[in-house]
Coordinates of C-alpha atoms in Angstrom, one line a residue:
X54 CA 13.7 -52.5 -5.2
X55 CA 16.3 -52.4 -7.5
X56 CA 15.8 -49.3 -10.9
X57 CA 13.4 -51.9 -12.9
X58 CA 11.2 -52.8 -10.1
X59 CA 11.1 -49.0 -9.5
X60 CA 9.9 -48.6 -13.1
X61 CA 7.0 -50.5 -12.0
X62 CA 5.9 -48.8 -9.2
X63 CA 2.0 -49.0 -8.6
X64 CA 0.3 -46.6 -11.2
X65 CA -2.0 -45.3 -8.9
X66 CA 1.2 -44.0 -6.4
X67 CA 2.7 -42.6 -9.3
X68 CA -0.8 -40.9 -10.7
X69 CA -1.4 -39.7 -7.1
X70 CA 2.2 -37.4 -7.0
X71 CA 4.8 -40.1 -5.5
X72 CA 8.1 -39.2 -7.4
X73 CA 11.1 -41.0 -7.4
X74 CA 14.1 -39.1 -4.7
X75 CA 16.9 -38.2 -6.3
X76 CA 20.2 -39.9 -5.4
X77 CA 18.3 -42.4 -3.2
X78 CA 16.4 -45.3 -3.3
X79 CA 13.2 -43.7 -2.4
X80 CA 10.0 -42.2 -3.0
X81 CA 8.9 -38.8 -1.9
X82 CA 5.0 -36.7 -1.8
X83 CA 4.1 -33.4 -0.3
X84 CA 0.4 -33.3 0.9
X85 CA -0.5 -29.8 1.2
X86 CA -3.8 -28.7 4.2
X87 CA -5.6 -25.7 4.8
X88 CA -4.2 -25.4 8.4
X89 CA -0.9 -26.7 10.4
X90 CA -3.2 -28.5 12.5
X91 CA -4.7 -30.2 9.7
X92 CA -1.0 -31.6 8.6
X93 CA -0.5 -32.0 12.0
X94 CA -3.3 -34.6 12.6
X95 CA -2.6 -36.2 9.5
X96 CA 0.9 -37.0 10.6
X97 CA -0.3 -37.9 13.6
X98 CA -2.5 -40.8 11.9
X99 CA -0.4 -41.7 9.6
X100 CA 2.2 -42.4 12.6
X101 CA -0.1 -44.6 14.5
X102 CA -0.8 -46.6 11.0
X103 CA 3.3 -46.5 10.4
X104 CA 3.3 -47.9 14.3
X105 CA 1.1 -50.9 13.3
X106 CA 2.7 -51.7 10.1
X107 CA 6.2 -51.5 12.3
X108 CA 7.7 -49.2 8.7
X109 CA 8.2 -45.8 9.6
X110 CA 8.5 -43.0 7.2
X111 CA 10.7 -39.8 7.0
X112 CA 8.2 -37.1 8.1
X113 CA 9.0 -33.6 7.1
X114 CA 6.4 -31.0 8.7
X115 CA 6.4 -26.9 7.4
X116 CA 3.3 -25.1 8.4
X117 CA 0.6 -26.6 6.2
X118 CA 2.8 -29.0 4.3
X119 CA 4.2 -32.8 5.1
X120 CA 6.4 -34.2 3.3
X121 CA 7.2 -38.2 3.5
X122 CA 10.3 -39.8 2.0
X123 CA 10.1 -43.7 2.0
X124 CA 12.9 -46.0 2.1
X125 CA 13.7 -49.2 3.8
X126 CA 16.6 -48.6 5.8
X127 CA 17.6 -51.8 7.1
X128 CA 17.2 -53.3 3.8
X129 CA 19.3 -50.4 1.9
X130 CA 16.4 -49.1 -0.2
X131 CA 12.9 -49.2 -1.8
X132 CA 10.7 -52.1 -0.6
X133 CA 7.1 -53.9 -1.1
X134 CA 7.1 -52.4 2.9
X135 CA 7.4 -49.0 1.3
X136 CA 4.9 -49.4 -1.6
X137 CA 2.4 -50.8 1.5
X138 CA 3.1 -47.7 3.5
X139 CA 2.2 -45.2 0.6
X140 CA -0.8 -46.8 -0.1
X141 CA -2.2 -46.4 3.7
X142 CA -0.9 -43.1 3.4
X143 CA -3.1 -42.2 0.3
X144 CA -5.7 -43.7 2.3
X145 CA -5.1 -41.7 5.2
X146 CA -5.3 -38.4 3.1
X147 CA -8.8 -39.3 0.8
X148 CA -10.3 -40.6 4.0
X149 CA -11.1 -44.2 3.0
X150 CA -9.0 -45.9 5.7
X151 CA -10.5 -48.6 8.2
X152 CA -10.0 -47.7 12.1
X153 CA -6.7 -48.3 13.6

């Protein structure tokens, strides 16, 4: 996703906290629980929905907090796989997902 198609990222990601990464061709949100254990199982579903979707995320886990960069690696930056992936994981964090 070249710095236009950026600009046109999906309201709703940007409205829900997604912010571009600086220096990279990426997007970044922090998700803050009440408990590790809570930030734990949320990584942990996320992960079996990045599994399916064969696009896994940069998962960064402190305490209570996860943090998820996205990126395409093997395509050298931000793609529609990326956009997908932060969707499901919105999903995954207001509870309206369908089971795995």
């Amino acid at each position: 996703m070249n710095e236009l198609e950026m600009d046109r990222m999906p309201r709703q990601l940007l409205e829900a906290g997604w912010e571009r990464v600086e220096g990279r061709d990426a997007i970044r949100k922090t998700f803050v629980f009440k408990s590790f254990i809570e930030s734990f199982g949320f990584m942990t579903l996320v992960g079996f929905w990045a599994e399916k979707m064969n696009h896994h995320p940069e998962m960064h886990n402190v305490y209570n907090k996860v943090t998820f960069e996205l990126t395409t690696h093997d395509a050298g930056g931000l793609t529609e796989k990326d956009i997908k992936l932060a969707n499901k994981i919105e999903d995954c964090a207001t509870g309206s997902f369908q089971p795995i």
